[in-house]
Short mmCIF file of C-alpha atoms and ligand atoms in Angstrom, two decimals:
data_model
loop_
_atom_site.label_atom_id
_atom_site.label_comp_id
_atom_site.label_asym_id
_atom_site.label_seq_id
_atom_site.Cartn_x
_atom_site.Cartn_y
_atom_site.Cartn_z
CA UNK A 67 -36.13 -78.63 -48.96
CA UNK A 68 -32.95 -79.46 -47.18
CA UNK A 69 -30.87 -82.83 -47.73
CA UNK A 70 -28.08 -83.30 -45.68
CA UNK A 71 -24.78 -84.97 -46.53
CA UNK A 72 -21.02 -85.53 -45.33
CA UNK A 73 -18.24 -84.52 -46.77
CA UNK A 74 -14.66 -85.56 -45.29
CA UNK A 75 -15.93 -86.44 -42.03
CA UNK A 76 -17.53 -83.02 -41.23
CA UNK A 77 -21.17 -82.31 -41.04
CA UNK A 78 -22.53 -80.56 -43.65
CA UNK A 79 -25.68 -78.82 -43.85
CA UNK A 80 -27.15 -79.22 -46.94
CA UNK A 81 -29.85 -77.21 -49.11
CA UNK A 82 -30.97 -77.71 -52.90
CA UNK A 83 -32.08 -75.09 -54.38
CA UNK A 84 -35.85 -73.73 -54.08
CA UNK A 85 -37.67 -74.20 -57.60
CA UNK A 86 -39.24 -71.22 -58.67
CA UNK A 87 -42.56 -69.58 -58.02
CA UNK A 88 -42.28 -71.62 -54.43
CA UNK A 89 -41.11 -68.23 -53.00
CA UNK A 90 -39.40 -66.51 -51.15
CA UNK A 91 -37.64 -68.25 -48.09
CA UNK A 92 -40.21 -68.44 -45.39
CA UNK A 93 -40.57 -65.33 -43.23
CA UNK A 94 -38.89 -64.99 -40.01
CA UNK A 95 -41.71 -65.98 -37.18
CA UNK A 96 -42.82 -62.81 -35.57
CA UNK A 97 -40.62 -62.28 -32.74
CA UNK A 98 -41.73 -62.43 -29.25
CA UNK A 99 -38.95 -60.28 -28.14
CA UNK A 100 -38.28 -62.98 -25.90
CA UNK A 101 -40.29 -60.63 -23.11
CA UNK A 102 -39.81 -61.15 -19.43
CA UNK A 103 -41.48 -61.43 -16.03
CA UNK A 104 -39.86 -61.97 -13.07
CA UNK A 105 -41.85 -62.68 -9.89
CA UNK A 106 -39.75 -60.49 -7.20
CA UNK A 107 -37.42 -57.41 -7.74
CA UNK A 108 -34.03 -57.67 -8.86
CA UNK A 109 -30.95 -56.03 -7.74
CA UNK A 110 -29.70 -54.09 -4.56
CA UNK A 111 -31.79 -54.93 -1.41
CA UNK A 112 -33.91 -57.06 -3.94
CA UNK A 113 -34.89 -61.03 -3.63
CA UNK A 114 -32.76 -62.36 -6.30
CA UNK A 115 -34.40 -65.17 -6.45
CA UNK A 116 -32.37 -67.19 -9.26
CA UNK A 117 -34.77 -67.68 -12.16
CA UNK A 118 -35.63 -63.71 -12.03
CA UNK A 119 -31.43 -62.93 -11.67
CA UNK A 120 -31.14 -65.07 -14.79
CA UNK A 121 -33.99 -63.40 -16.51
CA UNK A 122 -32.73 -59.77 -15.87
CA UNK A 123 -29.32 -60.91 -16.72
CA UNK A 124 -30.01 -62.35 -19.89
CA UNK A 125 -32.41 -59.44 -20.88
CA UNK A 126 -28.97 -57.37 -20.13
CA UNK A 127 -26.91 -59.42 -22.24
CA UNK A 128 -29.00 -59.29 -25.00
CA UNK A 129 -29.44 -55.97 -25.32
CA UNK A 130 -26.17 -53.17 -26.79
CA UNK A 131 -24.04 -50.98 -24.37
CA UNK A 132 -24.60 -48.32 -26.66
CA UNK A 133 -28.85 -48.76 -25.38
CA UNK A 134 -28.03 -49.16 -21.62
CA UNK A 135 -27.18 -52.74 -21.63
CA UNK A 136 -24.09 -55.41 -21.00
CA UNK A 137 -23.67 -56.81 -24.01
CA UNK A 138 -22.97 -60.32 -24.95
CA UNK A 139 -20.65 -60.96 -22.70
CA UNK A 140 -22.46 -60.24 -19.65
CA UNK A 141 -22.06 -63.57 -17.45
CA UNK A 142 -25.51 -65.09 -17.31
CA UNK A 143 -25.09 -67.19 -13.76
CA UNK A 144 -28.48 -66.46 -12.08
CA UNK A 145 -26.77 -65.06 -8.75
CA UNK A 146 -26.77 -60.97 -8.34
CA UNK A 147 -23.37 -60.01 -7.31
CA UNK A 148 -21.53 -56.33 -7.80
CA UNK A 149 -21.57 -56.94 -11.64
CA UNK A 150 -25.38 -57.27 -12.44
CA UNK A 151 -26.12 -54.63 -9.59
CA UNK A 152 -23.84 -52.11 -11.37
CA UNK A 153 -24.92 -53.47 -14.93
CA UNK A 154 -28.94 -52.98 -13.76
CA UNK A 155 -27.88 -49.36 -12.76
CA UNK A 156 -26.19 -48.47 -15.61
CA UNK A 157 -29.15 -49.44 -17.36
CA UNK A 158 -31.38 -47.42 -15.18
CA UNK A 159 -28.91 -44.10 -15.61
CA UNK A 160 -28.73 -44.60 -19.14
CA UNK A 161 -32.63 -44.21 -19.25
CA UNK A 162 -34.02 -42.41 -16.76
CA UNK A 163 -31.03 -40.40 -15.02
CA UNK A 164 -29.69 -40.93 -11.88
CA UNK A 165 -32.63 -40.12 -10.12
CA UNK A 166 -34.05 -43.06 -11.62
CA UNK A 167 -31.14 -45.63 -11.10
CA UNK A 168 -31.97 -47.59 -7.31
CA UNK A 169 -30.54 -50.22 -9.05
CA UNK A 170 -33.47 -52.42 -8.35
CA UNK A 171 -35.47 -53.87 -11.11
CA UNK A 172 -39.48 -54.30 -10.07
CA UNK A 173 -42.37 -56.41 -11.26
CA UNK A 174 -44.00 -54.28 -13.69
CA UNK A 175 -42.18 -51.28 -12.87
CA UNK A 176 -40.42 -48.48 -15.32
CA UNK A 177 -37.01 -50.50 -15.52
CA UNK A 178 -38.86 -53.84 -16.35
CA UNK A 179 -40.87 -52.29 -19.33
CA UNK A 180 -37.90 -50.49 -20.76
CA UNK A 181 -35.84 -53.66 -21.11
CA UNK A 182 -39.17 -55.40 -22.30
CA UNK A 183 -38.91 -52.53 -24.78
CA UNK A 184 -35.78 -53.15 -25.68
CA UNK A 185 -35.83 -56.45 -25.95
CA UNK A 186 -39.06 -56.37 -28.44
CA UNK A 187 -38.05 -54.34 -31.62
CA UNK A 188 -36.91 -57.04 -33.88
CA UNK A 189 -33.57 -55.66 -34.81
CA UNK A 190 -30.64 -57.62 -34.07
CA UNK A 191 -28.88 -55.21 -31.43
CA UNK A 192 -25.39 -53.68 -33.05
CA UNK A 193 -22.74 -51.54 -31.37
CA UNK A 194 -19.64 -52.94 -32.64
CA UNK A 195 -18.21 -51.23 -35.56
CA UNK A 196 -17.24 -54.39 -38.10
CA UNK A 197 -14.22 -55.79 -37.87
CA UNK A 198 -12.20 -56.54 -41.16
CA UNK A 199 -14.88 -56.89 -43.80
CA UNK A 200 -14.70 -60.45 -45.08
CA UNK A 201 -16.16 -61.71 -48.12
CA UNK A 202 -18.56 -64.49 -46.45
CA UNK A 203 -19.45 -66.17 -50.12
CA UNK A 204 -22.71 -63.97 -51.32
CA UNK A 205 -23.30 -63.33 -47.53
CA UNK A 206 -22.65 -59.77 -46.86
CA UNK A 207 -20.82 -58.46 -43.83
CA UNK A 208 -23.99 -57.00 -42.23
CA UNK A 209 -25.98 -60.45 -43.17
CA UNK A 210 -22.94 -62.40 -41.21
CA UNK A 211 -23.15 -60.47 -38.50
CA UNK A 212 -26.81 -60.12 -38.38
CA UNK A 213 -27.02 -64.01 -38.27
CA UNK A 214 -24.20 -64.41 -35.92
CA UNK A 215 -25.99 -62.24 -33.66
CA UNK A 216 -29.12 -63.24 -33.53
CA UNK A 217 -27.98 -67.10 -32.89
CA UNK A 218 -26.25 -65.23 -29.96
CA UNK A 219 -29.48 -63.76 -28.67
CA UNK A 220 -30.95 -67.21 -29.30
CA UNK A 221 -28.42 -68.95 -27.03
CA UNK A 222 -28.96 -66.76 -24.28
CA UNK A 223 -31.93 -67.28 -24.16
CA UNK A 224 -31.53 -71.28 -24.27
CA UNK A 225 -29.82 -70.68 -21.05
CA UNK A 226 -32.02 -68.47 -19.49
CA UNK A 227 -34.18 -71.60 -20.33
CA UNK A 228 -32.44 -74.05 -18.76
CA UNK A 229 -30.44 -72.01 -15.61
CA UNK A 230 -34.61 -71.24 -14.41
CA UNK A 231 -35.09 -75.27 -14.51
CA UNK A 232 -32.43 -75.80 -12.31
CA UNK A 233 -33.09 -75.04 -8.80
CA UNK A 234 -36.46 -76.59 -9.32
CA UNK A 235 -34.50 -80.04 -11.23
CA UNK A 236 -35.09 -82.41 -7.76
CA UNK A 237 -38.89 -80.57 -6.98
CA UNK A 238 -41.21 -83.49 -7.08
CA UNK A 239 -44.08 -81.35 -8.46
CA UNK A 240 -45.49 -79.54 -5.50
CA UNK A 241 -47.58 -76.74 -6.86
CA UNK A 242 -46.20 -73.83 -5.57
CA UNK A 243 -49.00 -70.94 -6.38
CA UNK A 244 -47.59 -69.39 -9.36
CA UNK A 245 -48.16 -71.77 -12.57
CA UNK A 246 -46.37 -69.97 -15.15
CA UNK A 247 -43.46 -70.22 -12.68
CA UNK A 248 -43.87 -73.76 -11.52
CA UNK A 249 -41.75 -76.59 -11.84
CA UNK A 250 -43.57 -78.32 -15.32
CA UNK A 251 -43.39 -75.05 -16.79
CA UNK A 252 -40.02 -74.01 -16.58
CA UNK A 253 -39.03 -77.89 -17.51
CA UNK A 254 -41.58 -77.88 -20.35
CA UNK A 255 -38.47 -77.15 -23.28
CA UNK A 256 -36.35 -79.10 -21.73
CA UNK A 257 -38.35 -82.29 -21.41
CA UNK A 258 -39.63 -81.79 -25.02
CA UNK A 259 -36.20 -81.54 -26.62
CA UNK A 260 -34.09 -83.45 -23.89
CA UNK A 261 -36.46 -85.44 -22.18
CA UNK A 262 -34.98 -84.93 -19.10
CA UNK A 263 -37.25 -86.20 -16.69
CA UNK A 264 -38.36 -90.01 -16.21
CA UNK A 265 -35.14 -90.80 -16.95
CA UNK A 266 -32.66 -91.17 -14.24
CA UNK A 267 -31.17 -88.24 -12.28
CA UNK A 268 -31.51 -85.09 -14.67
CA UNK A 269 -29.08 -83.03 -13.01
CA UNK A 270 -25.36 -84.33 -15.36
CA UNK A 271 -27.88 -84.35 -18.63
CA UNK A 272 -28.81 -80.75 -17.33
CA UNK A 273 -25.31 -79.63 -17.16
CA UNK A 274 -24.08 -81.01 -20.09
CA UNK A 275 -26.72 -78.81 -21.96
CA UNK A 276 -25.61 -76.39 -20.05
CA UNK A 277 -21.90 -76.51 -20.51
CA UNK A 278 -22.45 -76.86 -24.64
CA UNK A 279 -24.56 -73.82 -24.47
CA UNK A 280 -22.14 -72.05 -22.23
CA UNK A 281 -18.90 -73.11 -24.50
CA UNK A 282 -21.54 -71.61 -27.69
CA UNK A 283 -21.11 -68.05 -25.62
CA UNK A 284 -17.20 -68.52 -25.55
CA UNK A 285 -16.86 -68.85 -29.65
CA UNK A 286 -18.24 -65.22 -29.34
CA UNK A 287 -15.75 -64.28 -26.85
CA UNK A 288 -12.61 -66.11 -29.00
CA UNK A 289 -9.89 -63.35 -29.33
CA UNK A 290 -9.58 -61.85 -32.57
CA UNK A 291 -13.00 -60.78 -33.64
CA UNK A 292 -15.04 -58.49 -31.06
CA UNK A 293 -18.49 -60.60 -32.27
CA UNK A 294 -16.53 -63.88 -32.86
CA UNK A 295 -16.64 -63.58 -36.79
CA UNK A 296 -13.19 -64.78 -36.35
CA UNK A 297 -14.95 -68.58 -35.37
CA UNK A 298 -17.30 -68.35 -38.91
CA UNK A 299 -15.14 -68.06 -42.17
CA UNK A 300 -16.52 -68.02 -46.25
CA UNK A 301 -16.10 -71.15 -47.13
CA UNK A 302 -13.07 -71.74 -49.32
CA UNK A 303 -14.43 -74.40 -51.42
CA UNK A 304 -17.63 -72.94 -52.41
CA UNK A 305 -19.32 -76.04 -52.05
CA UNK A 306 -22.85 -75.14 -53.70
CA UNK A 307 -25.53 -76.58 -52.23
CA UNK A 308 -24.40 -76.60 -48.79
CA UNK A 309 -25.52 -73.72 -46.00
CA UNK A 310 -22.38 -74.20 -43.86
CA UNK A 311 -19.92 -77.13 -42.47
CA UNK A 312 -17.70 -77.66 -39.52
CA UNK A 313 -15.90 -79.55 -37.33
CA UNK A 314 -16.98 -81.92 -34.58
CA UNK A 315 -14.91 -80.39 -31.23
CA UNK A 316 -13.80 -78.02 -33.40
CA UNK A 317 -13.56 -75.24 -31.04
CA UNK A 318 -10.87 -77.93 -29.01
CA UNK A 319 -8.67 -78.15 -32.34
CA UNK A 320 -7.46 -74.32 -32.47
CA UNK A 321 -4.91 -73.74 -35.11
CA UNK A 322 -5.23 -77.70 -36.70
CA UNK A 323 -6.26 -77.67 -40.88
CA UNK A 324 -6.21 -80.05 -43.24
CA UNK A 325 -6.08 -80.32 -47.17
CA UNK A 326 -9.39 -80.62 -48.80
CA UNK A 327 -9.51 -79.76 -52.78
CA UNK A 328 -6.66 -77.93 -53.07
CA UNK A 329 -7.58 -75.85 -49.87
CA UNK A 330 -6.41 -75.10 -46.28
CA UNK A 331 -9.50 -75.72 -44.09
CA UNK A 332 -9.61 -74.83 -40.63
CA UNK A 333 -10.68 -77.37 -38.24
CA UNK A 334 -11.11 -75.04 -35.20
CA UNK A 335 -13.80 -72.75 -37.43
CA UNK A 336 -16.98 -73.14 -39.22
CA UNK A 337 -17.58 -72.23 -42.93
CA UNK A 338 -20.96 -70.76 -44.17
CA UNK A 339 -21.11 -71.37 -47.58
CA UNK A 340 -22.70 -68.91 -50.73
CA UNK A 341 -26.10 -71.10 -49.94
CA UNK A 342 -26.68 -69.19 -47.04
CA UNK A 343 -27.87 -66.23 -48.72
CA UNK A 344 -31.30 -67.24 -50.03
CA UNK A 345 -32.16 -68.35 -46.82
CA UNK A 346 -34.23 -66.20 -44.60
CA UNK A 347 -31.79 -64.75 -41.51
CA UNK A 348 -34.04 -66.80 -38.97
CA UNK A 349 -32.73 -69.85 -40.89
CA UNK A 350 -28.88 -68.58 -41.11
CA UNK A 351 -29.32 -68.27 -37.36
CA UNK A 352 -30.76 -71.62 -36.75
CA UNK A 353 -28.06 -73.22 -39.21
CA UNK A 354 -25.13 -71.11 -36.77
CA UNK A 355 -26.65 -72.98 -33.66
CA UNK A 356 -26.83 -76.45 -35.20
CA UNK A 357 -23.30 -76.14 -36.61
CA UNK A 358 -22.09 -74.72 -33.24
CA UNK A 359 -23.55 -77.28 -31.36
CA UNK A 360 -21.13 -79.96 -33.22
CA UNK A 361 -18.36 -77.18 -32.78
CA UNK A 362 -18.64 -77.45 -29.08
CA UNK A 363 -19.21 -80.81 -28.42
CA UNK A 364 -16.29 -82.67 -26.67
CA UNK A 365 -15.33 -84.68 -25.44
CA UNK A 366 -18.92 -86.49 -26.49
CA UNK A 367 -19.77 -86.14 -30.17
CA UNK A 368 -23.17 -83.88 -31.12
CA UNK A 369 -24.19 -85.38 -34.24
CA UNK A 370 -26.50 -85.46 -36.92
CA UNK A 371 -29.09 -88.37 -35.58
CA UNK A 372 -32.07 -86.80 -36.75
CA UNK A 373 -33.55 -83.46 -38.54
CA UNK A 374 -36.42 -81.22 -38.01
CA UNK A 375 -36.96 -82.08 -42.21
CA UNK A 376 -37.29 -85.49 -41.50
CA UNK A 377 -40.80 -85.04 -40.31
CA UNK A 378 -42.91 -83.81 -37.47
CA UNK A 379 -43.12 -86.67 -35.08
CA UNK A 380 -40.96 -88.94 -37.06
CA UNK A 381 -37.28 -89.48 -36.65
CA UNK A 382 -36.95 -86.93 -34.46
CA UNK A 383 -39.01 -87.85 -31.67
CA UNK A 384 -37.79 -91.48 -31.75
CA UNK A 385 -34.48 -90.58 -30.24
CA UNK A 386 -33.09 -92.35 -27.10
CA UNK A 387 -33.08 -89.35 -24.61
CA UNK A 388 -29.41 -90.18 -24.66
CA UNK A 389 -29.31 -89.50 -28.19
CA UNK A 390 -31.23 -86.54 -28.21
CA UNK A 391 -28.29 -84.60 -25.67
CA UNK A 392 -25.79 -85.99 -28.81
CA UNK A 393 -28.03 -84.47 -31.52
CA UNK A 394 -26.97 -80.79 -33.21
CA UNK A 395 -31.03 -80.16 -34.36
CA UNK A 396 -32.18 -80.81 -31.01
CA UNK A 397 -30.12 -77.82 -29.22
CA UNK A 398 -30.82 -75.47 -32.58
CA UNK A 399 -34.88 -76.00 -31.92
CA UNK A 400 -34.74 -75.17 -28.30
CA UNK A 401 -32.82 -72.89 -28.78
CA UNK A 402 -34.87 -71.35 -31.53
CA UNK A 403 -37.75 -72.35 -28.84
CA UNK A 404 -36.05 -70.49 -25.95
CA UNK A 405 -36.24 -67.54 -27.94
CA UNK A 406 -39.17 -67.03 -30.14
CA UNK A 407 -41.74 -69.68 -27.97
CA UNK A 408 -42.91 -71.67 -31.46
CA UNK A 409 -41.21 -74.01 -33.53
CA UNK A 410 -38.78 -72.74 -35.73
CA UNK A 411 -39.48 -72.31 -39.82
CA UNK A 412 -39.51 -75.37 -41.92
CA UNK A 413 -36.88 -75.26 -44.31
ZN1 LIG B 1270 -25.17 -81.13 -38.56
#
């Protein structure tokens, strides 16, 4: 169970503490893998139509250099330039030679069902060698970086969700042949966390999901730590019962602190507190989106309106659709939706 408080104007996630013989945090969901299907081929001389570009590209970001794929930082923009050409054939060398590497990924075809592969083994995907070990509370260094990394496979995803929504935003609902591909499908997360459509013109609500989930990829790509550990400190003050706090527009206030018992805190980074570590990492990860969400937001406020513990159908679902673009939970569950296709652990 999970109460939620604030302490000196920052958010703070807040978690008291399981009572025995309620076990063990609640098992990560079994992953998906977050598999993909794209409807033409992708690459040199291919369609490139933008939802598949966005699905290859993602499925390259999400998966290491050291296994054939971008990384991270791969630019997830849904248009196939020189960058995801090369990336696609490095990908293709990488596992089946050169011979193999036409640079053209193909419905169903070898280069499709290797990433698919890739992208189903459950392990977070790790090529970095840690930077400075840091003493994150009780969280280990692996546990930190396991977390950080899967919130990062989580966001790409979230944008893979919402960059496949957006050349079909102003479709008035023709069925085009292909369901799974239509336009109610590919809005389906987006109107169920956002409720984007029936009210107004979706496209600026659209982009400003878009933008926080895109400014959620820079933290990882801050200077100074090659995963972006450098954004997510141990929290100084130890606070017990609290799974992690930070700043609202935090990631606007580089190099800005203030006092707080005694302590420095950093207003431009978010601290996961010792709590963390009896949570399962599915729940770490979702805790790293929520808190990032408020980290991003700027110049409008993501805030705490309403929680996922609050209730199914209760609080939740009463937001304005206004309120739900200003609301941290709401971009951590799709998110967490984007990703795994169910609703994320109750906690
Ligand atoms: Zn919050």
């Amino acid at each position: 169970m999970f109460v939620y408080k604030t302490i000196g104007g920052a958010c703070v996630k807040s978690a008291t503490p399981k009572s025995q013989g309620q076990g063990a945090a609640p098992a990560p969901a079994p992953s998906l893998g977050g598999a993909i299907a794209i409807q033409h081929p992708v690459g040199l001389r291919g369609r490139n139509l933008m939802a598949d570009v966005t699905q290859i590209q993602s499925a390259l970001a999400r998966i290491a250099p050291a296994e054939g794929g971008a990384g991270p930082r791969f630019e997830v923009d849904g248009h196939c330039g020189p960058k995801t050409n090369n990336a696609i054939q490095q990908f293709q060398i990488k596992h089946f030679g050169w011979k193999g590497a036409d640079g053209l990924v193909e419905p169903g075809r070898q280069t499709l069902q290797k990433l698919n592969a890739l992208l189903a083994r459950t392990a977070p995907a790790s090529v970095v060698a840690p930077t400075t070990p840091t003493n994150t509370g009780s969280l280990t260094q692996p546990e930190l970086r396991a977390a950080i990394e899967l919130a990062q496979r989580w966001i790409l995803s979230a944008q893979a969700t919402v960059l496949a929504a957006v050349p079909l935003l102003h479709d008035t609902g023709r069925v085009d042949g292909l369901q799974a591909f239509g336009r109610d499908a590919r809005m389906r997360l987006l109107n169920k966390h956002f409720q984007i459509d029936g009210h107004g013109i979706p496209t600026h609500r659209v982009q400003l999901i878009l933008r926080v989930f895109d400014r959620m990829r820079q933290v990882f790509q801050r200077p100074g730590g090659m995963w972006g550990e450098s954004a997510f400190e141990p929290d100084p003050l130890h606070t017990p019962g609290v799974a992690a706090y930070t700043w609202w527009g935090g990631f606007f206030l580089g190099g800005q602190s203030r006092k707080e018992a005694g302590h420095t805190i950093r207003l431009d980074t978010i601290y996961l507190c010792p709590d963390l570590k009896r949570l399962s990492e599915d729940i770490r990860a979702f805790v790293v989106v929520h808190e990032l969400a408020h980290f991003v937001g700027h110049p409008e406020y993501i805030d705490d309106h309403a929680y996922n513990f609050q209730g199914k159908g209760a609080k939740i679902q009463r937001l304005t659709p206004q309120l739900r673009l200003l609301n941290a939970e709401s971009y951590a569950n799709f998110a967490f939706e984007s990703a795994r296709g169910g609703e994320p652990p109750a906690f």
